[in-house]
Coordinates of C-alpha atoms in Angstrom, one line a residue:
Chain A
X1 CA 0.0 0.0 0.0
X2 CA 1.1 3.8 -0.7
X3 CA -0.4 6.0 1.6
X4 CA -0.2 10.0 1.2
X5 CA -0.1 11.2 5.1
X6 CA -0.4 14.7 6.1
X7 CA 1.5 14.9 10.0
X8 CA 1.0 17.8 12.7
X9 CA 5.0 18.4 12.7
X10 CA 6.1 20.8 15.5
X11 CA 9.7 21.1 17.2
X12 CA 8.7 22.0 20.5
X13 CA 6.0 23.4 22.9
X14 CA 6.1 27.1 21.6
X15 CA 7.6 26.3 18.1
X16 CA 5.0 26.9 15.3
X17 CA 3.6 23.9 13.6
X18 CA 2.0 22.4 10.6
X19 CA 0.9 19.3 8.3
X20 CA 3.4 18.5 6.6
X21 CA 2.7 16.1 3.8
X22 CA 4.7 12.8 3.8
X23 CA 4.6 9.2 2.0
X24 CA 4.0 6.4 2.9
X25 CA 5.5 3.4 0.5
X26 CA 4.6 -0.2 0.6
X27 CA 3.3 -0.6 3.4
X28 CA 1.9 -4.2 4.5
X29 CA -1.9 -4.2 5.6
X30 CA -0.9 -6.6 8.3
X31 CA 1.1 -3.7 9.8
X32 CA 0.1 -2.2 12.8
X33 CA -0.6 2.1 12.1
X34 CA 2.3 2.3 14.3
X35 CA 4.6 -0.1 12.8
X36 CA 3.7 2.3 9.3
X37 CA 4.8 5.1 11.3
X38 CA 8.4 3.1 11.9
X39 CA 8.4 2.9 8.1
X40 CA 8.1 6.3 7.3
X41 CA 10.4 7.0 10.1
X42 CA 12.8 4.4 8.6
X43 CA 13.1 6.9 5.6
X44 CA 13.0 9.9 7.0
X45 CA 16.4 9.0 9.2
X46 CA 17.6 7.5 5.8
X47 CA 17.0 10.8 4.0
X48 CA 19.1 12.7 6.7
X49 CA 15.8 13.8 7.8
X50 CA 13.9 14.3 11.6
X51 CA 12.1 11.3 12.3
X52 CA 7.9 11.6 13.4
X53 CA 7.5 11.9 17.4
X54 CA 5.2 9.9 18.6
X55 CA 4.5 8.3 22.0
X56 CA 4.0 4.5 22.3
X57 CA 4.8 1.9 24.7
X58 CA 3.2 -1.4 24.7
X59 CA 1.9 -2.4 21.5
X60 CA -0.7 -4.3 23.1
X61 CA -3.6 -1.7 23.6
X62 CA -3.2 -1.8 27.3
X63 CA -0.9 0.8 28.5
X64 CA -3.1 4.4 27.1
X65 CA 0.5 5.8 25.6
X66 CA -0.5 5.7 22.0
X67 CA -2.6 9.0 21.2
X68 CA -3.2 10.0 17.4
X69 CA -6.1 11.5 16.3
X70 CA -6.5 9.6 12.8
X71 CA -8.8 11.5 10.2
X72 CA -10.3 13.1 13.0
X73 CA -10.9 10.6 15.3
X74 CA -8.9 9.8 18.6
X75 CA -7.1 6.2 18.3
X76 CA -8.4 5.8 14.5
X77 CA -11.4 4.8 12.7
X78 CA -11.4 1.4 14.3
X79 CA -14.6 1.3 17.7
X80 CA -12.7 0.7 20.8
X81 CA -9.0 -0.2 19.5
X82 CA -5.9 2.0 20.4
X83 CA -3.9 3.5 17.4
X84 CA -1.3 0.9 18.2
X85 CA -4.3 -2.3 17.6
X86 CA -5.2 -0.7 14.7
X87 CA -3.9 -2.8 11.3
X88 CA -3.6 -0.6 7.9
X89 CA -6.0 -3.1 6.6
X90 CA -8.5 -0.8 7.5
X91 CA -7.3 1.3 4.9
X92 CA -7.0 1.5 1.4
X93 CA -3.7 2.3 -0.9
X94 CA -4.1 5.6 -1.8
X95 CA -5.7 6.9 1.0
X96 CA -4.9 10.1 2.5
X97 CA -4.9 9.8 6.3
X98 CA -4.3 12.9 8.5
X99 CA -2.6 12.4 12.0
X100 CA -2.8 15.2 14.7
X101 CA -2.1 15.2 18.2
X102 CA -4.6 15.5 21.4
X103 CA -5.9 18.6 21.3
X104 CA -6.7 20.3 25.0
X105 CA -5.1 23.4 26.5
X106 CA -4.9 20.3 29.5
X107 CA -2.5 18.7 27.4
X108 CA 0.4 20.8 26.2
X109 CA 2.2 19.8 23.3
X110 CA 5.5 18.6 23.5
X111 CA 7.0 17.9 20.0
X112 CA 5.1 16.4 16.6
X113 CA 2.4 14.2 18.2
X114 CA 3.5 14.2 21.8
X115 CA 1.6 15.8 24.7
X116 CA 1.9 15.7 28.0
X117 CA -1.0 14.1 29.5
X118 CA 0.2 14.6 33.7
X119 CA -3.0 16.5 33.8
X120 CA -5.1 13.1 34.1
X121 CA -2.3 11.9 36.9
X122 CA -2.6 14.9 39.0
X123 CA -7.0 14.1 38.8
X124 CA -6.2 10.5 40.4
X125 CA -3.5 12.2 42.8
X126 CA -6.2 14.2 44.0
X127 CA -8.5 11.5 45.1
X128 CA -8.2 8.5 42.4
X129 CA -7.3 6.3 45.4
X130 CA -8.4 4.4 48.7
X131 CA -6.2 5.4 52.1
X132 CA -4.6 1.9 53.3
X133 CA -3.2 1.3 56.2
X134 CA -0.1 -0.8 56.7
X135 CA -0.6 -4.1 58.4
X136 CA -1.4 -7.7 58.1
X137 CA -2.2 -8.4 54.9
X138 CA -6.3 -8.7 55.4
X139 CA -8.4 -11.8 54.3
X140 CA -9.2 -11.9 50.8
X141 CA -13.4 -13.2 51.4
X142 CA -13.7 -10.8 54.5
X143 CA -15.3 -8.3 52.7
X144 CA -18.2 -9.6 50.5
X145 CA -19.2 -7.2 47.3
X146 CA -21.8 -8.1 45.6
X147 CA -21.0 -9.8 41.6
X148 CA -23.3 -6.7 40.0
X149 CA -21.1 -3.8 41.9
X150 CA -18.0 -6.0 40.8
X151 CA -18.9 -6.4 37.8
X152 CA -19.4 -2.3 37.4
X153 CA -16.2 -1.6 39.4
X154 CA -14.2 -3.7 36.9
X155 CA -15.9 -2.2 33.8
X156 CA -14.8 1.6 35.2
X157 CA -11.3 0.1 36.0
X158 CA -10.9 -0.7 32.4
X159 CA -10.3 2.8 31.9
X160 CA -6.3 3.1 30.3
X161 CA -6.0 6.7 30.9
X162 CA -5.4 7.3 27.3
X163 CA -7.1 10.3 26.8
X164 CA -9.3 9.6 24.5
X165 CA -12.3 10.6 25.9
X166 CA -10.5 14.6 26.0
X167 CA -9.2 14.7 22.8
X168 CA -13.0 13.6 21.5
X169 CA -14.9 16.3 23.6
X170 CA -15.5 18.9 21.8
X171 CA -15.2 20.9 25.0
X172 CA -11.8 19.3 26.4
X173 CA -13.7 17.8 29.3
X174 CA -12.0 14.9 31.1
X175 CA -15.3 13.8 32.3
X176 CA -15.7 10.3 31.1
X177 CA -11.9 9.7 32.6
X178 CA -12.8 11.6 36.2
X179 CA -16.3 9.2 35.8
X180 CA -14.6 5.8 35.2
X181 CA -12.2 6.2 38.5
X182 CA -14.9 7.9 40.7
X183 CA -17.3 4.9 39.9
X184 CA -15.0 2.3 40.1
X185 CA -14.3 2.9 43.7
X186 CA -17.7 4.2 44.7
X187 CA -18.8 0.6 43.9
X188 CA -16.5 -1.0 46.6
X189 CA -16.6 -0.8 50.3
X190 CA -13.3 -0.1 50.2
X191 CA -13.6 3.0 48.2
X192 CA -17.3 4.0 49.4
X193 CA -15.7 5.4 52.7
X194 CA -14.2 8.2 50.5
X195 CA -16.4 8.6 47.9
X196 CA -18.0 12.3 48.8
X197 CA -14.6 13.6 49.0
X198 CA -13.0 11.9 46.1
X199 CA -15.8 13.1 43.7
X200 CA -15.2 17.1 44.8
X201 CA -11.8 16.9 44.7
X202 CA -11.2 14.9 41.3
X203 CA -13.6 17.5 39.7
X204 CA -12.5 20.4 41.7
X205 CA -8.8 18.9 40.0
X206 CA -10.6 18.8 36.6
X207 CA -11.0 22.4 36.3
X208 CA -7.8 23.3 37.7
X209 CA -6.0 21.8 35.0
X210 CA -8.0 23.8 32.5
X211 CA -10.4 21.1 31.3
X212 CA -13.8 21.9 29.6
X213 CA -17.0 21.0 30.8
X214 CA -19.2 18.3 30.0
X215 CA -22.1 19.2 27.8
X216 CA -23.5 15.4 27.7
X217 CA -22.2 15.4 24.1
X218 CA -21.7 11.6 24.2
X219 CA -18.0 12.3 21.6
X220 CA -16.2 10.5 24.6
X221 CA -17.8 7.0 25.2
X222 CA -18.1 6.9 21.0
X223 CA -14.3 7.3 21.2
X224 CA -12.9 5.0 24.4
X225 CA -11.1 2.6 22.9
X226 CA -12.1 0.4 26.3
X227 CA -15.9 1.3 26.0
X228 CA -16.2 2.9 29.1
X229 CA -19.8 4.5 29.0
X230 CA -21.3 7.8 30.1
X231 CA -23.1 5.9 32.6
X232 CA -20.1 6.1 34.8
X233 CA -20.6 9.9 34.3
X234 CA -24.1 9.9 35.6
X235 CA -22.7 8.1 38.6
X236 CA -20.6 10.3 38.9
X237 CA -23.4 13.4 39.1
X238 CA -25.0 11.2 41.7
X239 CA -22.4 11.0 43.8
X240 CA -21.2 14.5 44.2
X241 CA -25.4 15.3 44.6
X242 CA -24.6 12.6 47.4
X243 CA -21.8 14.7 48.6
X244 CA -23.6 17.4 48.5
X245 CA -26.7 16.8 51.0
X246 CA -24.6 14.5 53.1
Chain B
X1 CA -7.2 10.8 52.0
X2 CA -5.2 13.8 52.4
X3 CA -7.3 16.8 51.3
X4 CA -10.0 16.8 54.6
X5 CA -10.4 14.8 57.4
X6 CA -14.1 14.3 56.5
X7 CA -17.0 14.9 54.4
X8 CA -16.7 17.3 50.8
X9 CA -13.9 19.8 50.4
X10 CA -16.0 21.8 48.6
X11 CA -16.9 24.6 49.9
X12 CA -20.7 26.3 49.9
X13 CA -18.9 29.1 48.0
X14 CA -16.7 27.5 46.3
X15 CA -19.3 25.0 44.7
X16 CA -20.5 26.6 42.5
X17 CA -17.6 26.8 40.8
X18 CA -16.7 23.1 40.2
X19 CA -18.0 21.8 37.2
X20 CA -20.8 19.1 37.8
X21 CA -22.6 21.9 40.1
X22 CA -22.8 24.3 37.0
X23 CA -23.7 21.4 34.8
X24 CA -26.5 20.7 37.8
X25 CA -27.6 24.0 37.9
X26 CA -28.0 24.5 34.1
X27 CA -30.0 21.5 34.2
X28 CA -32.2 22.9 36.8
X29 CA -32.9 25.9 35.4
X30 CA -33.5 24.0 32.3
X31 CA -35.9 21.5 33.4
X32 CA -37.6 24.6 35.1
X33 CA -37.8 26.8 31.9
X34 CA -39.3 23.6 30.0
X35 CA -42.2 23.4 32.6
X36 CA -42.6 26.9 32.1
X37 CA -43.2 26.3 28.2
X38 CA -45.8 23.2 29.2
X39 CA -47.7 26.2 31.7
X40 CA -47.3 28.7 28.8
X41 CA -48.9 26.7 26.1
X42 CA -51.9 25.6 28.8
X43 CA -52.8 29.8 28.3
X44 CA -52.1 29.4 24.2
X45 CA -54.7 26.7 23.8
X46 CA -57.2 28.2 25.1
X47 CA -57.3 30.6 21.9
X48 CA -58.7 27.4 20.3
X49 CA -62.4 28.3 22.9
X50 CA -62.6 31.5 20.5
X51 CA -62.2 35.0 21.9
X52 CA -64.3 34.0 25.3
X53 CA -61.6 31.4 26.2
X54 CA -58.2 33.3 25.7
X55 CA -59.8 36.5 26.8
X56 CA -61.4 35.7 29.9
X57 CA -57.9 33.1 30.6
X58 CA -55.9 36.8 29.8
X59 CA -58.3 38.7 32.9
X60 CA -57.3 36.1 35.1
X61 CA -54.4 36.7 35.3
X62 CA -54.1 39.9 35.3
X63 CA -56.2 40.2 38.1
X64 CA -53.7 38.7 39.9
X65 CA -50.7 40.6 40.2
X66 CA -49.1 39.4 42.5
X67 CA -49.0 36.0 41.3
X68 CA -48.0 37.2 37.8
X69 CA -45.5 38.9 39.6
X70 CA -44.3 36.3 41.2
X71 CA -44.1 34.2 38.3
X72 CA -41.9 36.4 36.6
X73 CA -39.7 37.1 39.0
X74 CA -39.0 33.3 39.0
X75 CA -38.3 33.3 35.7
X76 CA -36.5 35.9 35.8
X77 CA -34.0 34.3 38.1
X78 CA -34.1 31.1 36.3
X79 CA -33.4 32.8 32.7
X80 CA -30.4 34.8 34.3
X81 CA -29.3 31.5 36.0
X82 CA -29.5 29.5 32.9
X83 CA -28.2 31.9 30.0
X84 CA -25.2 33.3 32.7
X85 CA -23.8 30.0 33.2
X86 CA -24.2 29.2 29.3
X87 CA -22.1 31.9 28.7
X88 CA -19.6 30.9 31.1
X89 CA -19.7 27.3 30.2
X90 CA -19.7 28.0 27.0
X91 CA -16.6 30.2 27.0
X92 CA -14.6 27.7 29.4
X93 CA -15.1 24.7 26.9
X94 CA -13.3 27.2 23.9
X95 CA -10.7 27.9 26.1
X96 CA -10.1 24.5 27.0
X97 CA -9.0 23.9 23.3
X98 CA -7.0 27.0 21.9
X99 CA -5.8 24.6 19.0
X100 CA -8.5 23.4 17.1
X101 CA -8.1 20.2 14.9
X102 CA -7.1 20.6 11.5
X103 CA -9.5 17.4 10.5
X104 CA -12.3 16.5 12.7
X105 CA -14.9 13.6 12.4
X106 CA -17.8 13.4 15.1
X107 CA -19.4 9.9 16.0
X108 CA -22.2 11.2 18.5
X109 CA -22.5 15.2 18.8
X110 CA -25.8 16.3 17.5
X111 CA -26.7 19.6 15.5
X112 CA -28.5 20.5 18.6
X113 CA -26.0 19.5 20.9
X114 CA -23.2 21.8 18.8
X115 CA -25.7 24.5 18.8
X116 CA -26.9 25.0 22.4
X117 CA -24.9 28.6 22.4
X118 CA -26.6 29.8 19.5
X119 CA -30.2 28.1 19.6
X120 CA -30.2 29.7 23.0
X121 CA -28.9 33.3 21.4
X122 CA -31.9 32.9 19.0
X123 CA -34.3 32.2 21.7
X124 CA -33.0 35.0 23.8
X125 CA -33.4 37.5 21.2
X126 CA -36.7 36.6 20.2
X127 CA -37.9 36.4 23.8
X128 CA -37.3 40.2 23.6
X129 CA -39.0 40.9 20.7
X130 CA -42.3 38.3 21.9
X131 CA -41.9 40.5 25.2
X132 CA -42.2 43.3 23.0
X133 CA -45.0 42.3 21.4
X134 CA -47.4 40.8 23.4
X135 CA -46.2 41.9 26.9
X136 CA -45.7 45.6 26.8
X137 CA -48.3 45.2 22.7
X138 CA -45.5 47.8 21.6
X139 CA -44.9 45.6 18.1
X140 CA -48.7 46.1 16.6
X141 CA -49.8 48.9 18.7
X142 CA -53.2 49.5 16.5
X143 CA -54.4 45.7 17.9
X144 CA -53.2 46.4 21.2
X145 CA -55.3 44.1 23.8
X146 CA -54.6 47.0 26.2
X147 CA -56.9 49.5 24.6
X148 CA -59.0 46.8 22.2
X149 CA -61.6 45.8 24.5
X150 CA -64.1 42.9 23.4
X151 CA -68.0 43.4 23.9
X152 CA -67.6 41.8 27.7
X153 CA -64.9 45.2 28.1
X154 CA -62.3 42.5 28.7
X155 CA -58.9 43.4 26.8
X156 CA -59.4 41.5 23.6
X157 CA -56.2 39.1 23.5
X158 CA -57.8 36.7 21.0
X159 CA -57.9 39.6 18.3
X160 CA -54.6 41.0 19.2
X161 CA -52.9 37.1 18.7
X162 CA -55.4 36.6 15.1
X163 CA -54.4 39.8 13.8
X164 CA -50.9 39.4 14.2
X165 CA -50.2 35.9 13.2
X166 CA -52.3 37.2 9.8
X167 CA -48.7 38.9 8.8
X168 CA -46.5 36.3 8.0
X169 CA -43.6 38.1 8.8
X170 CA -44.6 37.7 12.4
X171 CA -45.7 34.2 12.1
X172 CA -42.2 33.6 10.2
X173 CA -40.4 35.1 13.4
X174 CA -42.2 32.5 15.7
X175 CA -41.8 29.6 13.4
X176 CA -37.9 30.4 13.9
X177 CA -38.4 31.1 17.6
X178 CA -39.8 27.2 18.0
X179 CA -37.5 25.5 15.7
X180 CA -34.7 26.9 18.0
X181 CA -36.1 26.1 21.2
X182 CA -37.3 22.9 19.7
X183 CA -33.5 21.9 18.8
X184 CA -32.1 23.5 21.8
X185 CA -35.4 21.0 24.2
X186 CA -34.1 17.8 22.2
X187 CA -30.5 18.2 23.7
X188 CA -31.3 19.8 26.6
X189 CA -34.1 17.4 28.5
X190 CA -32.0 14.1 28.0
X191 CA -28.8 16.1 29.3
X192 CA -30.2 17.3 32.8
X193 CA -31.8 13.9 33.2
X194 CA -27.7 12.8 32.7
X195 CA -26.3 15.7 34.2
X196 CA -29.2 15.2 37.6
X197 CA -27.9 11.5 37.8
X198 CA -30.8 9.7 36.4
X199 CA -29.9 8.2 33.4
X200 CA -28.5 4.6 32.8
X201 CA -27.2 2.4 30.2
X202 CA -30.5 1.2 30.0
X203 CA -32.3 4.5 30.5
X204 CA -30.3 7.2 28.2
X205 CA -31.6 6.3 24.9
X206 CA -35.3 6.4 26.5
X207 CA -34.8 10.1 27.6
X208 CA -33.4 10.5 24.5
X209 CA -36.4 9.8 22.7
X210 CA -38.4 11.5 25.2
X211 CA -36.1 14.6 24.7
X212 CA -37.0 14.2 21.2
X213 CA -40.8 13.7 21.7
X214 CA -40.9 17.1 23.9
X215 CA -39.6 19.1 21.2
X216 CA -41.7 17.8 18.8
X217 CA -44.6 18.2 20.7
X218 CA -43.6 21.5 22.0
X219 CA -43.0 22.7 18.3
X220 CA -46.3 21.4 17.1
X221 CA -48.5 22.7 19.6
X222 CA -46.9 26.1 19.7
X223 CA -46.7 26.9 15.7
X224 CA -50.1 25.4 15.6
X225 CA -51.5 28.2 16.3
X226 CA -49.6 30.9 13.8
X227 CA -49.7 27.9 11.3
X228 CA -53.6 28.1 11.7
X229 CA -54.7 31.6 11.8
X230 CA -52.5 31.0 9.0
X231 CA -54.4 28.8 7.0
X232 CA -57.9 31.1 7.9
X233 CA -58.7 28.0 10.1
X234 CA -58.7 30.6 13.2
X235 CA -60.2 33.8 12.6

């Protein structure tokens, strides 16, 4: 396959950028999008040229590094796959693809494709946690939770931090992210014991870092590469309503 | 958890900053200002029992002040409320992405989700003008229900409404006014039930379709009644 690619190409955080129009040559449709991206990098470093920076890790589409917005979508065409999951065989030779970085004044750019994304650590520092104690190591039955409110928590914690959700919104809100972590410990005993102050703080967080609000726009959940659903962001709502009159 | 010892760190003045309270609030004042449409149209209808139905409903009320007062000074608050923290909202989310993408490709966003700002402008201005009109009669002053008077001496709303949705410029101006509030209803009733906390997986795309059923209905009954005068079905 040939692919004609246009790249947002920028040296550094205040260093103007642009697409700059590159090729793509005979590339394999049983390469990953990244692995094309090593192609083209391949040539660039042949042609004395500065290779595309972009931010990957572990090729699986479990660790949330990858973040490309391909054609306009965050993480690609493909529902709930990470840019590095997605195959080219989901395109076609001669396609022109367009690949731009998150966009969100939460996420400053760092060079090419590459933001920093410590805005969505700084949410979870806030309150994306349960206080433990040191101790004995307790009993792993001694607590019983219910299979439903498992089942719940575990869907929230499939949340990779990616950013997906952000870069979908049109209003930079890191709703659907805040939501996933809130909910997922809300439905545990372990987590209920904080859950009024982890929900104001983790929003209160939200807008500190300069992310938009949530208009219900439903962008994010359509984006997640894990599925996490706007559900979680209705739970959310109840909970700090919860915090509220408590 | 290091923040507080116990409880929310929010503040009561401080809360109204964070985002899910302005999101609440904007739903509150929402879901008020749609009940307000469903009391509004009760008093419209009743221009379907001739002149004796819409004129006697229009002595009513003003023979009540102080509940009409008292009416409008709650919306009042609730339109202040509502279009104040649309502005701010709205401004916030544009600031929260100075570098817009250069190709963009939406999944889920509606027209009338995109549009709240400017359904809501459009609803605002004509709200001024409808005011205008029918409130202070400044718009068609010769059919004025505050010196026409019907044969009961009652100020003759009915005649006032007739001869006025007879120019089709005004009609026109009305149509507009409900096709934006209609767009701006179907986003807005399925996202305060969200934004409240009542929505589920199973739940949303019901109070999406309701969303979509209120608008609709709101639209219909509302431009009926331009839509026939109109049509010289009321005369």
């Amino acid at each position: 396959m040939n692919l004609n690619l246009y790249v947002w190409r920028q040296k550094g955080p205040n260093a103007p950028g642009k697409l700059e129009q590159l090729q793509a040559k005979n590339i394999s449709p049983d390469m990953s999008f990244l692995e094309m991206l090593d192609e083209v990098n391949e040539d660039l470093v042949r042609n004395g040229k500065e290779p595309i920076a972009f931010d990957h890790d572990c090729r699986e589409g479990i660790c949330g590094t990858c973040s490309q917005v391909i054609n306009g979508i965050p993480h690609g065409p493909q529902e709930r796959t990470t840019v590095c999951q997605l195959h080219m065989r989901k395109f076609k030779d001669g396609d022109s693809i367009y690949i731009e970085p998150w966009r969100a004044k939460a996420f400053p750019l760092i060079k090419d494709l590459i933001v920093d994304r410590s805005a969505l650590d700084r949410i979870i520092q806030a309150g994306g946690y349960t206080s433990c104690h040191t101790g004995g190591v307790p009993d792993g039955n001694a607590i019983l939770i219910p299979k439903p409110d498992a089942d719940t928590a575990m869907d929230a914690a499939e949340c990779i931090g990616c950013g997906a959700c952000v870069a979908a919104c049109p209003n930079g809100s890191a709703m659907l992210f805040t939501s996933a972590k809130v909910s997922q410990l809300a439905s545990l005993p372990q987590g209920r014991a904080e859950a009024a102050q982890r929900v104001c703080v983790m929003t209160e967080a939200m807008l500190n870092e300069g992310f938009g609000n949530c208009s219900n726009h439903y962008e994010c959940q359509a984006a997640c590469p894990k599925g996490i659903k706007v559900s979680f962001i209705a739970k959310l709502n109840r909970e700090f309503l919860k915090a509220q009159i408590k | 958890m290091a923040p507080a010892s116990n409880g929310c760190t929010c503040s009561c003045l401080k809360v109204f900053a964070n985002p899910v309270a302005k999101k609440m609030l904007m739903a509150i004042t929402g879901i008020g200002l749609v009940a307000f449409l469903f009391v509004h149209l009760i008093g419209n209808l009743s221009l379907y029992a001739g002149p004796g139905g819409i004129n006697a409903y229009g002595q009513t009320l003003h023979s009540l002040p102080p509940v009409v007062w008292a009416f409008r000074a709650g919306l009042i608050l609730l339109l202040v409320v509502h279009i104040w923290l649309g502005i701010k909202v709205t401004l916030e989310n544009q600031a929260a992405r100075p570098t817009p993408y250069a190709q963009r490709t939406y999944l889920k966003v509606t027209l009338a989700s995109r549009t709240m700002i400017w359904t809501g402008a459009i609803i605002g201005v004509i709200l001024v003008y409808h005011i205008l009109h029918f409130t202070v009669q400044m718009i068609c002053p010769e059919t004025a229900a505050n010196t026409l008077k019907d044969t009961l001496g009652r100020p003759d709303v009915y005649t006032m409404v007739v001869s006025s949705f007879r120019k089709i410029g005004i009609s026109l101006v009305y149509l507009v006014w409900m096709g934006a509030v209609a767009l701006h209803v179907s986003h807005g009733v399925h996202s305060s039930l969200q934004t409240m906390g009542l929505a589920g997986e199973q739940t949303l795309p019901l109070w999406t379709r309701l969303a979509l059923c209120v608008a609709a209905f709101v639209f219909i009954a509302y431009t009926s009644i331009p839509a026939t005068i109109l049509a010289g079905i009321v005369k």
